[in-house]
PDB file of C-alpha atoms in Angstrom:
ATOM      1  CA  MET N 588      -1.203   6.072 -64.403  1.00  0.00           C
ATOM      2  CA  LYS N 589      -1.812   3.222 -66.810  1.00  0.00           C
ATOM      3  CA  GLU N 590      -0.424  -0.224 -66.793  1.00  0.00           C
ATOM      4  CA  TYR N 591       2.348  -0.364 -69.214  1.00  0.00           C
ATOM      5  CA  LYS N 592       2.790  -4.207 -69.331  1.00  0.00           C
ATOM      6  CA  PHE N 593       2.372  -5.961 -72.648  1.00  0.00           C
ATOM      7  CA  ASP N 594       3.743  -8.784 -74.754  1.00  0.00           C
ATOM      8  CA  SER N 595       5.595  -7.758 -78.074  1.00  0.00           C
ATOM      9  CA  LYS N 596       7.129  -9.538 -80.930  1.00  0.00           C
ATOM     10  CA  ILE N 597      10.694  -8.553 -81.461  1.00  0.00           C
ATOM     11  CA  TYR N 598      11.169  -6.912 -84.959  1.00  0.00           C
ATOM     12  CA  ALA N 599      14.338  -6.526 -86.909  1.00  0.00           C
ATOM     13  CA  SER N 600      15.502  -3.052 -87.522  1.00  0.00           C
ATOM     14  CA  GLU N 601      15.693  -1.888 -91.096  1.00  0.00           C
ATOM     15  CA  VAL N 602      18.513   0.483 -90.110  1.00  0.00           C
ATOM     16  CA  GLY N 603      22.047  -0.787 -89.345  1.00  0.00           C
ATOM     17  CA  LYS N 604      22.949  -4.370 -88.727  1.00  0.00           C
ATOM     18  CA  GLY N 605      21.550  -6.674 -86.160  1.00  0.00           C
ATOM     19  CA  GLY N 606      19.350  -4.042 -84.419  1.00  0.00           C
ATOM     20  CA  ALA N 607      15.887  -4.923 -82.987  1.00  0.00           C
ATOM     21  CA  TYR N 608      12.805  -3.298 -81.480  1.00  0.00           C
ATOM     22  CA  VAL N 609       9.450  -3.940 -79.896  1.00  0.00           C
ATOM     23  CA  ILE N 610       6.362  -1.956 -80.616  1.00  0.00           C
ATOM     24  CA  PHE N 611       4.953   0.263 -77.708  1.00  0.00           C
ATOM     25  CA  PRO N 612       1.210  -0.166 -78.125  1.00  0.00           C
ATOM     26  CA  TYR N 613       0.102   3.235 -76.740  1.00  0.00           C
ATOM     27  CA  ASP N 614       0.104   6.761 -78.394  1.00  0.00           C
ATOM     28  CA  VAL N 615       3.165   8.368 -76.564  1.00  0.00           C
ATOM     29  CA  ARG N 616       2.108  11.944 -77.294  1.00  0.00           C
ATOM     30  CA  GLU N 617      -1.405  11.128 -75.853  1.00  0.00           C
ATOM     31  CA  GLU N 618      -0.002   9.303 -72.845  1.00  0.00           C
ATOM     32  CA  PHE N 619       3.022  11.519 -71.819  1.00  0.00           C
ATOM     33  CA  GLY N 620       2.509  14.894 -73.834  1.00  0.00           C
ATOM     34  CA  LYS N 621       5.558  14.444 -75.777  1.00  0.00           C
ATOM     35  CA  GLY N 622       6.997  12.334 -78.580  1.00  0.00           C
ATOM     36  CA  ARG N 623      10.059  10.804 -76.857  1.00  0.00           C
ATOM     37  CA  VAL N 624       9.997   9.377 -73.321  1.00  0.00           C
ATOM     38  CA  LYS N 625      12.760   7.876 -71.257  1.00  0.00           C
ATOM     39  CA  VAL N 626      11.763   4.613 -69.569  1.00  0.00           C
ATOM     40  CA  HIS N 627      12.916   2.272 -66.832  1.00  0.00           C
ATOM     41  CA  ALA N 628      11.454  -1.041 -67.508  1.00  0.00           C
ATOM     42  CA  THR N 629      12.201  -4.725 -67.989  1.00  0.00           C
ATOM     43  CA  PHE N 630      12.086  -7.262 -70.865  1.00  0.00           C
ATOM     44  CA  ASP N 631      11.380 -10.763 -69.535  1.00  0.00           C
ATOM     45  CA  GLY N 632      12.603  -9.393 -66.178  1.00  0.00           C
ATOM     46  CA  VAL N 633      15.972  -7.979 -67.504  1.00  0.00           C
ATOM     47  CA  ASP N 634      16.408  -4.274 -66.882  1.00  0.00           C
ATOM     48  CA  TYR N 635      16.183  -1.803 -69.654  1.00  0.00           C
ATOM     49  CA  ASP N 636      16.794   2.042 -69.561  1.00  0.00           C
ATOM     50  CA  GLY N 637      16.229   3.815 -72.707  1.00  0.00           C
ATOM     51  CA  SER N 638      13.625   5.756 -74.620  1.00  0.00           C
ATOM     52  CA  ILE N 639      10.344   5.125 -76.455  1.00  0.00           C
ATOM     53  CA  VAL N 640      10.667   6.772 -79.835  1.00  0.00           C
ATOM     54  CA  ASN N 641       9.095   7.502 -83.312  1.00  0.00           C
ATOM     55  CA  MET N 642      11.475   6.205 -85.934  1.00  0.00           C
ATOM     56  CA  GLY N 643       9.312   6.822 -88.919  1.00  0.00           C
ATOM     57  CA  VAL N 644       7.505   3.407 -88.645  1.00  0.00           C
ATOM     58  CA  LYS N 645       3.707   3.499 -89.162  1.00  0.00           C
ATOM     59  CA  ASN N 646       1.146   1.135 -87.787  1.00  0.00           C
ATOM     60  CA  GLU N 647      -1.160  -0.734 -90.215  1.00  0.00           C
ATOM     61  CA  ASP N 648      -3.897   2.010 -89.631  1.00  0.00           C
ATOM     62  CA  GLY N 649      -1.415   4.749 -90.685  1.00  0.00           C
ATOM     63  CA  SER N 650      -0.995   6.107 -87.110  1.00  0.00           C
ATOM     64  CA  ILE N 651       2.553   6.729 -85.700  1.00  0.00           C
ATOM     65  CA  CYS N 652       4.210   3.626 -84.379  1.00  0.00           C
ATOM     66  CA  TYR N 653       6.446   4.155 -81.318  1.00  0.00           C
ATOM     67  CA  ILE N 654       9.046   1.669 -80.536  1.00  0.00           C
ATOM     68  CA  LEU N 655      11.696   0.721 -77.953  1.00  0.00           C
ATOM     69  CA  GLY N 656      15.055  -0.747 -78.993  1.00  0.00           C
ATOM     70  CA  ILE N 657      15.923  -4.066 -77.403  1.00  0.00           C
ATOM     71  CA  ARG N 658      19.700  -4.352 -77.296  1.00  0.00           C
ATOM     72  CA  LYS N 659      21.603  -7.606 -78.333  1.00  0.00           C
ATOM     73  CA  ASP N 660      22.833  -8.136 -74.767  1.00  0.00           C
ATOM     74  CA  ILE N 661      19.268  -8.305 -73.404  1.00  0.00           C
ATOM     75  CA  ARG N 662      18.162 -10.578 -76.143  1.00  0.00           C
ATOM     76  CA  LYS N 663      21.179 -12.869 -75.477  1.00  0.00           C
ATOM     77  CA  GLU N 664      20.467 -12.835 -71.601  1.00  0.00           C
ATOM     78  CA  ILE N 665      16.720 -13.733 -72.067  1.00  0.00           C
ATOM     79  CA  GLY N 666      17.539 -16.264 -75.005  1.00  0.00           C
ATOM     80  CA  LYS N 667      15.227 -14.529 -77.457  1.00  0.00           C
ATOM     81  CA  ASP N 668      15.687 -12.925 -80.751  1.00  0.00           C
ATOM     82  CA  ILE N 669      13.792 -11.650 -83.914  1.00  0.00           C
ATOM     83  CA  GLY N 670      10.257 -13.110 -84.089  1.00  0.00           C
ATOM     84  CA  ASP N 671      10.181 -14.162 -80.412  1.00  0.00           C
ATOM     85  CA  VAL N 672       7.832 -12.485 -78.044  1.00  0.00           C
ATOM     86  CA  VAL N 673       8.949 -10.678 -74.845  1.00  0.00           C
ATOM     87  CA  LEU N 674       7.104  -9.309 -71.778  1.00  0.00           C
ATOM     88  CA  TYR N 675       7.580  -5.534 -70.989  1.00  0.00           C
ATOM     89  CA  MET N 676       6.659  -4.263 -67.532  1.00  0.00           C
ATOM     90  CA  ASN N 677       6.646  -0.925 -65.680  1.00  0.00           C
ATOM     91  CA  LYS N 678       9.663  -0.051 -63.448  1.00  0.00           C
ATOM     92  CA  GLY N 679       9.452   2.668 -60.830  1.00  0.00           C
ATOM     93  CA  THR N 680      11.026   4.141 -57.734  1.00  0.00           C
ATOM     94  CA  VAL N 681       9.637   3.980 -54.050  1.00  0.00           C
ATOM     95  CA  LYS N 682       8.807   7.488 -53.304  1.00  0.00           C
ATOM     96  CA  TRP N 683       8.161   6.668 -49.664  1.00  0.00           C
ATOM     97  CA  PHE N 684       6.872   3.701 -47.618  1.00  0.00           C
ATOM     98  CA  ASN N 685       5.692   3.477 -44.061  1.00  0.00           C
ATOM     99  CA  ALA N 686       6.704   0.019 -42.714  1.00  0.00           C
ATOM    100  CA  GLU N 687       4.482   0.465 -39.595  1.00  0.00           C
ATOM    101  CA  LYS N 688       1.336   1.393 -41.484  1.00  0.00           C
ATOM    102  CA  GLY N 689       2.162  -0.936 -44.398  1.00  0.00           C
ATOM    103  CA  PHE N 690       1.771   1.580 -47.275  1.00  0.00           C
ATOM    104  CA  GLY N 691       3.441   4.176 -49.401  1.00  0.00           C
ATOM    105  CA  PHE N 692       3.823   5.345 -52.929  1.00  0.00           C
ATOM    106  CA  ILE N 693       5.780   4.323 -56.012  1.00  0.00           C
ATOM    107  CA  THR N 694       6.782   6.915 -58.611  1.00  0.00           C
ATOM    108  CA  GLY N 695       6.249   5.292 -61.952  1.00  0.00           C
ATOM    109  CA  GLU N 696       8.141   5.880 -65.408  1.00  0.00           C
ATOM    110  CA  ASP N 697       5.593   8.474 -66.327  1.00  0.00           C
ATOM    111  CA  GLY N 698       6.284  10.532 -63.155  1.00  0.00           C
ATOM    112  CA  ASN N 699       2.978   9.804 -61.629  1.00  0.00           C
ATOM    113  CA  ASP N 700       2.611   8.244 -58.178  1.00  0.00           C
ATOM    114  CA  VAL N 701       0.683   5.052 -57.419  1.00  0.00           C
ATOM    115  CA  PHE N 702      -0.442   3.826 -54.021  1.00  0.00           C
ATOM    116  CA  ALA N 703       1.582   0.719 -52.756  1.00  0.00           C
ATOM    117  CA  HIS N 704       0.193  -1.629 -49.874  1.00  0.00           C
ATOM    118  CA  PHE N 705       2.521  -4.124 -48.282  1.00  0.00           C
ATOM    119  CA  SER N 706       0.134  -7.018 -49.377  1.00  0.00           C
ATOM    120  CA  ALA N 707       1.086  -6.328 -53.016  1.00  0.00           C
ATOM    121  CA  ILE N 708       4.792  -6.888 -52.346  1.00  0.00           C
ATOM    122  CA  GLN N 709       6.072 -10.234 -53.645  1.00  0.00           C
ATOM    123  CA  GLY N 710       8.242 -12.632 -51.630  1.00  0.00           C
ATOM    124  CA  GLU N 711       8.373 -14.144 -48.180  1.00  0.00           C
ATOM    125  CA  GLY N 712       8.902 -12.709 -44.789  1.00  0.00           C
ATOM    126  CA  PHE N 713       8.457  -9.032 -43.580  1.00  0.00           C
ATOM    127  CA  LYS N 714       7.134  -7.125 -46.567  1.00  0.00           C
ATOM    128  CA  SER N 715       8.315  -3.542 -46.727  1.00  0.00           C
ATOM    129  CA  LEU N 716       9.967  -1.130 -49.308  1.00  0.00           C
ATOM    130  CA  ASP N 717      12.772   1.377 -48.949  1.00  0.00           C
ATOM    131  CA  GLU N 718      12.673   5.021 -50.199  1.00  0.00           C
ATOM    132  CA  GLY N 719      14.471   5.199 -53.495  1.00  0.00           C
ATOM    133  CA  GLN N 720      14.273   1.458 -54.116  1.00  0.00           C
ATOM    134  CA  ALA N 721      13.772   0.350 -57.708  1.00  0.00           C
ATOM    135  CA  VAL N 722      10.779  -1.895 -58.173  1.00  0.00           C
ATOM    136  CA  THR N 723       8.825  -3.611 -61.015  1.00  0.00           C
ATOM    137  CA  PHE N 724       4.965  -3.527 -60.800  1.00  0.00           C
ATOM    138  CA  ASP N 725       1.560  -3.824 -62.417  1.00  0.00           C
ATOM    139  CA  VAL N 726      -1.048  -1.253 -61.920  1.00  0.00           C
ATOM    140  CA  GLU N 727      -4.795  -1.950 -61.215  1.00  0.00           C
ATOM    141  CA  GLU N 728      -7.855  -0.126 -60.073  1.00  0.00           C
ATOM    142  CA  GLY N 729      -8.190  -0.152 -56.412  1.00  0.00           C
ATOM    143  CA  GLN N 730     -10.849   1.102 -53.846  1.00  0.00           C
ATOM    144  CA  ARG N 731      -9.615   4.556 -54.023  1.00  0.00           C
ATOM    145  CA  GLY N 732      -7.962   4.784 -57.353  1.00  0.00           C
ATOM    146  CA  LEU N 733      -4.908   3.259 -59.141  1.00  0.00           C
ATOM    147  CA  GLN N 734      -2.684   1.128 -56.998  1.00  0.00           C
ATOM    148  CA  ALA N 735       0.477  -1.119 -57.583  1.00  0.00           C
ATOM    149  CA  SER N 736       0.161  -4.847 -57.633  1.00  0.00           C
ATOM    150  CA  ASN N 737       2.668  -7.710 -58.030  1.00  0.00           C
ATOM    151  CA  ILE N 738       5.527  -5.456 -56.670  1.00  0.00           C
ATOM    152  CA  VAL N 739       8.920  -7.010 -57.059  1.00  0.00           C
ATOM    153  CA  LYS N 740      12.039  -5.518 -55.640  1.00  0.00           C
ATOM    154  CA  ASP N 741      14.883  -5.085 -58.065  1.00  0.00           C
TER     155      ASP N 741
END
């Protein structure tokens, strides 16, 4: 699973009134094997559930540009609008976590599992996760493959 964390400028939609979107800087077909993907993510820490889609927009090199709509209520909550930059981050669900051993797995938005160690959980006190709990996280290369880092409980 790749790390889907990036900054993106907010662009005005040319269709409808007041719509906006950010560009997903990856080839969705190559990453997920299909052209439309449902995601659970955050924009500047505010939850977003929607889809990455191709709306006929092209990148400068002529390749397909995939986008995520960013609703007005989210823009209002984060205090940003057209032309501003937002941070997009992965969201996932805890598949299982063994508090005694201090590790488990998170299922990411692409359906793949990523190793999670208690030391990557942000916050104070006892660090554990509950099965089915929603989290936001980064992905990095660990000693034995990909693992979650900067895990934040939602």
